Amino acid sequence: MNGNQLEGLIGMVLVLGILVLMALPSVLGVLRDRRIDRQIREARRVEAAGRGRETRAGGRSLIA
């Protein structure tokens, strides 16, 4: 591997590292939102089960 190839490799690794650092907060935010959504769905399911009702995904009761 000569000097030009090494410089190119180092440059490519740096660019990819910067890209990862810029995208990481977005990915972590999406994962956090999904976790919160899952917790909300679980809480709604437990609440509905406590009242003796089954619910749909939209949160409306199946039993009128």
Short mmCIF file of N, CA, C and O in Angstrom, two decimals:
data_model
loop_
_atom_site.label_atom_id
_atom_site.label_comp_id
_atom_site.label_asym_id
_atom_site.label_seq_id
_atom_site.Cartn_x
_atom_site.Cartn_y
_atom_site.Cartn_z
N MET A 1 0.86 -1.16 0.00
CA MET A 1 0.00 0.00 0.00
C MET A 1 0.91 1.23 0.00
O MET A 1 1.75 1.37 0.87
N ASN A 2 0.72 2.09 -0.98
CA ASN A 2 1.57 3.28 -1.04
C ASN A 2 0.95 4.45 -0.28
O ASN A 2 -0.14 4.35 0.28
N GLY A 3 1.63 5.60 -0.27
CA GLY A 3 1.21 6.76 0.50
C GLY A 3 -0.14 7.31 0.07
O GLY A 3 -0.96 7.71 0.91
N ASN A 4 -0.41 7.33 -1.24
CA ASN A 4 -1.68 7.86 -1.73
C ASN A 4 -2.86 6.99 -1.30
O ASN A 4 -3.92 7.50 -0.92
N GLN A 5 -2.67 5.69 -1.37
CA GLN A 5 -3.74 4.78 -0.94
C GLN A 5 -4.00 4.91 0.55
O GLN A 5 -5.16 4.88 1.00
N LEU A 6 -2.94 5.08 1.34
CA LEU A 6 -3.09 5.23 2.78
C LEU A 6 -3.82 6.52 3.11
O LEU A 6 -4.72 6.54 3.97
N GLU A 7 -3.48 7.60 2.43
CA GLU A 7 -4.18 8.87 2.65
C GLU A 7 -5.66 8.75 2.27
O GLU A 7 -6.53 9.27 2.98
N GLY A 8 -5.93 8.07 1.19
CA GLY A 8 -7.32 7.86 0.78
C GLY A 8 -8.10 7.05 1.79
O GLY A 8 -9.26 7.36 2.11
N LEU A 9 -7.47 6.00 2.32
CA LEU A 9 -8.11 5.16 3.32
C LEU A 9 -8.39 5.95 4.60
O LEU A 9 -9.48 5.87 5.17
N ILE A 10 -7.42 6.72 5.05
CA ILE A 10 -7.60 7.52 6.26
C ILE A 10 -8.72 8.55 6.05
O ILE A 10 -9.58 8.75 6.92
N GLY A 11 -8.74 9.19 4.88
CA GLY A 11 -9.79 10.16 4.58
C GLY A 11 -11.17 9.51 4.57
O GLY A 11 -12.14 10.07 5.10
N MET A 12 -11.26 8.33 3.98
CA MET A 12 -12.55 7.63 3.91
C MET A 12 -13.03 7.24 5.32
O MET A 12 -14.21 7.40 5.64
N VAL A 13 -12.12 6.76 6.15
CA VAL A 13 -12.48 6.38 7.52
C VAL A 13 -12.93 7.61 8.31
O VAL A 13 -13.92 7.55 9.05
N LEU A 14 -12.27 8.73 8.13
CA LEU A 14 -12.66 9.96 8.83
C LEU A 14 -14.05 10.42 8.38
O LEU A 14 -14.87 10.81 9.22
N VAL A 15 -14.31 10.38 7.10
CA VAL A 15 -15.62 10.81 6.59
C VAL A 15 -16.72 9.88 7.13
O VAL A 15 -17.78 10.35 7.56
N LEU A 16 -16.47 8.58 7.11
CA LEU A 16 -17.46 7.65 7.66
C LEU A 16 -17.67 7.85 9.16
O LEU A 16 -18.80 7.78 9.65
N GLY A 17 -16.60 8.14 9.88
CA GLY A 17 -16.71 8.41 11.31
C GLY A 17 -17.54 9.66 11.59
O GLY A 17 -18.39 9.67 12.49
N ILE A 18 -17.32 10.71 10.81
CA ILE A 18 -18.11 11.94 10.97
C ILE A 18 -19.57 11.68 10.63
O ILE A 18 -20.47 12.17 11.31
N LEU A 19 -19.82 10.90 9.59
CA LEU A 19 -21.20 10.56 9.22
C LEU A 19 -21.90 9.81 10.34
O LEU A 19 -23.05 10.11 10.68
N VAL A 20 -21.21 8.87 10.96
CA VAL A 20 -21.79 8.12 12.08
C VAL A 20 -22.09 9.05 13.25
O VAL A 20 -23.15 8.98 13.86
N LEU A 21 -21.16 9.94 13.56
CA LEU A 21 -21.37 10.88 14.66
C LEU A 21 -22.55 11.81 14.40
O LEU A 21 -23.26 12.20 15.33
N MET A 22 -22.78 12.17 13.15
CA MET A 22 -23.90 13.06 12.83
C MET A 22 -25.22 12.31 12.83
O MET A 22 -26.26 12.88 13.17
N ALA A 23 -25.21 11.04 12.45
CA ALA A 23 -26.46 10.27 12.37
C ALA A 23 -26.84 9.63 13.71
O ALA A 23 -28.01 9.32 13.93
N LEU A 24 -25.89 9.47 14.60
CA LEU A 24 -26.14 8.79 15.87
C LEU A 24 -27.25 9.43 16.71
O LEU A 24 -28.13 8.71 17.21
N PRO A 25 -27.30 10.75 16.89
CA PRO A 25 -28.40 11.33 17.69
C PRO A 25 -29.78 11.03 17.10
O PRO A 25 -30.74 10.79 17.85
N SER A 26 -29.90 11.04 15.79
CA SER A 26 -31.19 10.74 15.16
C SER A 26 -31.60 9.30 15.42
O SER A 26 -32.76 9.02 15.74
N VAL A 27 -30.68 8.39 15.27
CA VAL A 27 -30.98 6.98 15.49
C VAL A 27 -31.37 6.75 16.95
O VAL A 27 -32.34 6.04 17.24
N LEU A 28 -30.65 7.35 17.87
CA LEU A 28 -30.97 7.20 19.29
C LEU A 28 -32.34 7.79 19.60
O LEU A 28 -33.10 7.24 20.41
N GLY A 29 -32.69 8.91 18.96
CA GLY A 29 -34.00 9.52 19.16
C GLY A 29 -35.13 8.63 18.66
O GLY A 29 -36.17 8.50 19.32
N VAL A 30 -34.93 8.01 17.52
CA VAL A 30 -35.95 7.10 16.98
C VAL A 30 -36.14 5.91 17.90
O VAL A 30 -37.27 5.50 18.20
N LEU A 31 -35.04 5.35 18.39
CA LEU A 31 -35.13 4.21 19.31
C LEU A 31 -35.84 4.60 20.60
O LEU A 31 -36.66 3.85 21.13
N ARG A 32 -35.55 5.80 21.10
CA ARG A 32 -36.21 6.28 22.32
C ARG A 32 -37.71 6.46 22.10
O ARG A 32 -38.53 6.07 22.94
N ASP A 33 -38.09 7.05 20.95
CA ASP A 33 -39.50 7.23 20.64
C ASP A 33 -40.23 5.89 20.54
O ASP A 33 -41.36 5.75 21.00
N ARG A 34 -39.59 4.90 19.93
CA ARG A 34 -40.21 3.58 19.81
C ARG A 34 -40.41 2.95 21.19
O ARG A 34 -41.43 2.32 21.46
N ARG A 35 -39.42 3.13 22.08
CA ARG A 35 -39.55 2.59 23.44
C ARG A 35 -40.70 3.26 24.18
O ARG A 35 -41.51 2.59 24.84
N ILE A 36 -40.82 4.57 24.05
CA ILE A 36 -41.91 5.30 24.70
C ILE A 36 -43.25 4.86 24.14
O ILE A 36 -44.21 4.65 24.89
N ASP A 37 -43.35 4.72 22.82
CA ASP A 37 -44.60 4.26 22.20
C ASP A 37 -44.99 2.88 22.71
O ASP A 37 -46.16 2.60 22.98
N ARG A 38 -44.00 2.00 22.85
CA ARG A 38 -44.27 0.65 23.35
C ARG A 38 -44.77 0.71 24.79
O ARG A 38 -45.71 -0.01 25.17
N GLN A 39 -44.19 1.59 25.61
CA GLN A 39 -44.64 1.74 26.99
C GLN A 39 -46.07 2.28 27.06
O GLN A 39 -46.87 1.83 27.89
N ILE A 40 -46.40 3.22 26.19
CA ILE A 40 -47.76 3.78 26.16
C ILE A 40 -48.76 2.71 25.76
O ILE A 40 -49.83 2.58 26.37
N ARG A 41 -48.43 1.92 24.72
CA ARG A 41 -49.32 0.84 24.30
C ARG A 41 -49.54 -0.17 25.43
O ARG A 41 -50.67 -0.61 25.67
N GLU A 42 -48.47 -0.52 26.13
CA GLU A 42 -48.58 -1.47 27.23
C GLU A 42 -49.45 -0.90 28.35
O GLU A 42 -50.29 -1.61 28.91
N ALA A 43 -49.27 0.37 28.66
CA ALA A 43 -50.07 0.99 29.72
C ALA A 43 -51.55 1.02 29.33
O ALA A 43 -52.42 0.78 30.16
N ARG A 44 -51.84 1.32 28.07
CA ARG A 44 -53.23 1.32 27.61
C ARG A 44 -53.83 -0.08 27.68
O ARG A 44 -54.98 -0.25 28.05
N ARG A 45 -53.02 -1.09 27.32
CA ARG A 45 -53.51 -2.46 27.35
C ARG A 45 -53.82 -2.88 28.78
O ARG A 45 -54.86 -3.47 29.06
N VAL A 46 -52.93 -2.55 29.70
CA VAL A 46 -53.14 -2.91 31.11
C VAL A 46 -54.35 -2.17 31.66
O VAL A 46 -55.17 -2.75 32.37
N GLU A 47 -54.50 -0.90 31.30
CA GLU A 47 -55.64 -0.11 31.77
C GLU A 47 -56.95 -0.70 31.24
O GLU A 47 -57.93 -0.83 31.97
N ALA A 48 -56.96 -1.07 29.96
CA ALA A 48 -58.17 -1.65 29.37
C ALA A 48 -58.48 -3.00 29.99
O ALA A 48 -59.64 -3.33 30.22
N ALA A 49 -57.45 -3.78 30.28
CA ALA A 49 -57.68 -5.09 30.90
C ALA A 49 -58.22 -4.91 32.32
O ALA A 49 -59.03 -5.71 32.78
N GLY A 50 -57.79 -3.86 32.99
CA GLY A 50 -58.28 -3.59 34.33
C GLY A 50 -59.75 -3.22 34.34
O GLY A 50 -60.47 -3.47 35.30
N ARG A 51 -60.20 -2.62 33.24
CA ARG A 51 -61.62 -2.25 33.14
C ARG A 51 -62.44 -3.36 32.50
O ARG A 51 -63.64 -3.24 32.35
N GLY A 52 -61.77 -4.44 32.07
CA GLY A 52 -62.48 -5.57 31.47
C GLY A 52 -62.87 -5.34 30.03
O GLY A 52 -63.82 -5.91 29.54
N ARG A 53 -62.12 -4.50 29.34
CA ARG A 53 -62.42 -4.23 27.93
C ARG A 53 -61.20 -4.56 27.09
O ARG A 53 -60.07 -4.37 27.51
N GLU A 54 -61.47 -5.01 25.87
CA GLU A 54 -60.40 -5.21 24.91
C GLU A 54 -60.36 -3.99 24.00
O GLU A 54 -61.39 -3.41 23.69
N THR A 55 -59.17 -3.60 23.59
CA THR A 55 -59.06 -2.42 22.73
C THR A 55 -58.39 -2.79 21.43
O THR A 55 -57.65 -3.77 21.34
N ARG A 56 -58.63 -1.96 20.43
CA ARG A 56 -57.93 -2.08 19.15
C ARG A 56 -56.66 -1.25 19.20
O ARG A 56 -56.40 -0.55 20.16
N ALA A 57 -55.92 -1.30 18.10
CA ALA A 57 -54.69 -0.53 18.02
C ALA A 57 -54.98 0.97 18.08
O ALA A 57 -54.18 1.75 18.58
N GLY A 58 -56.14 1.41 17.58
CA GLY A 58 -56.49 2.82 17.58
C GLY A 58 -56.92 3.33 18.93
O GLY A 58 -57.16 4.51 19.12
N GLY A 59 -57.05 2.45 19.91
CA GLY A 59 -57.42 2.85 21.24
C GLY A 59 -58.92 2.86 21.49
O GLY A 59 -59.37 3.14 22.59
N ARG A 60 -59.72 2.55 20.49
CA ARG A 60 -61.17 2.51 20.67
C ARG A 60 -61.58 1.14 21.23
O ARG A 60 -60.97 0.14 20.95
N SER A 61 -62.63 1.14 21.97
CA SER A 61 -63.10 -0.09 22.58
C SER A 61 -63.80 -0.98 21.55
O SER A 61 -64.50 -0.48 20.68
N LEU A 62 -63.58 -2.29 21.66
CA LEU A 62 -64.29 -3.24 20.79
C LEU A 62 -65.70 -3.47 21.33
O LEU A 62 -66.58 -3.89 20.62
N ILE A 63 -65.87 -3.24 22.61
CA ILE A 63 -67.17 -3.45 23.26
C ILE A 63 -67.82 -2.10 23.46
O ILE A 63 -67.25 -1.21 24.10
N ALA A 64 -69.03 -1.95 22.93
CA ALA A 64 -69.71 -0.64 23.05
C ALA A 64 -70.37 -0.48 24.40
O ALA A 64 -70.71 -1.34 25.09
#
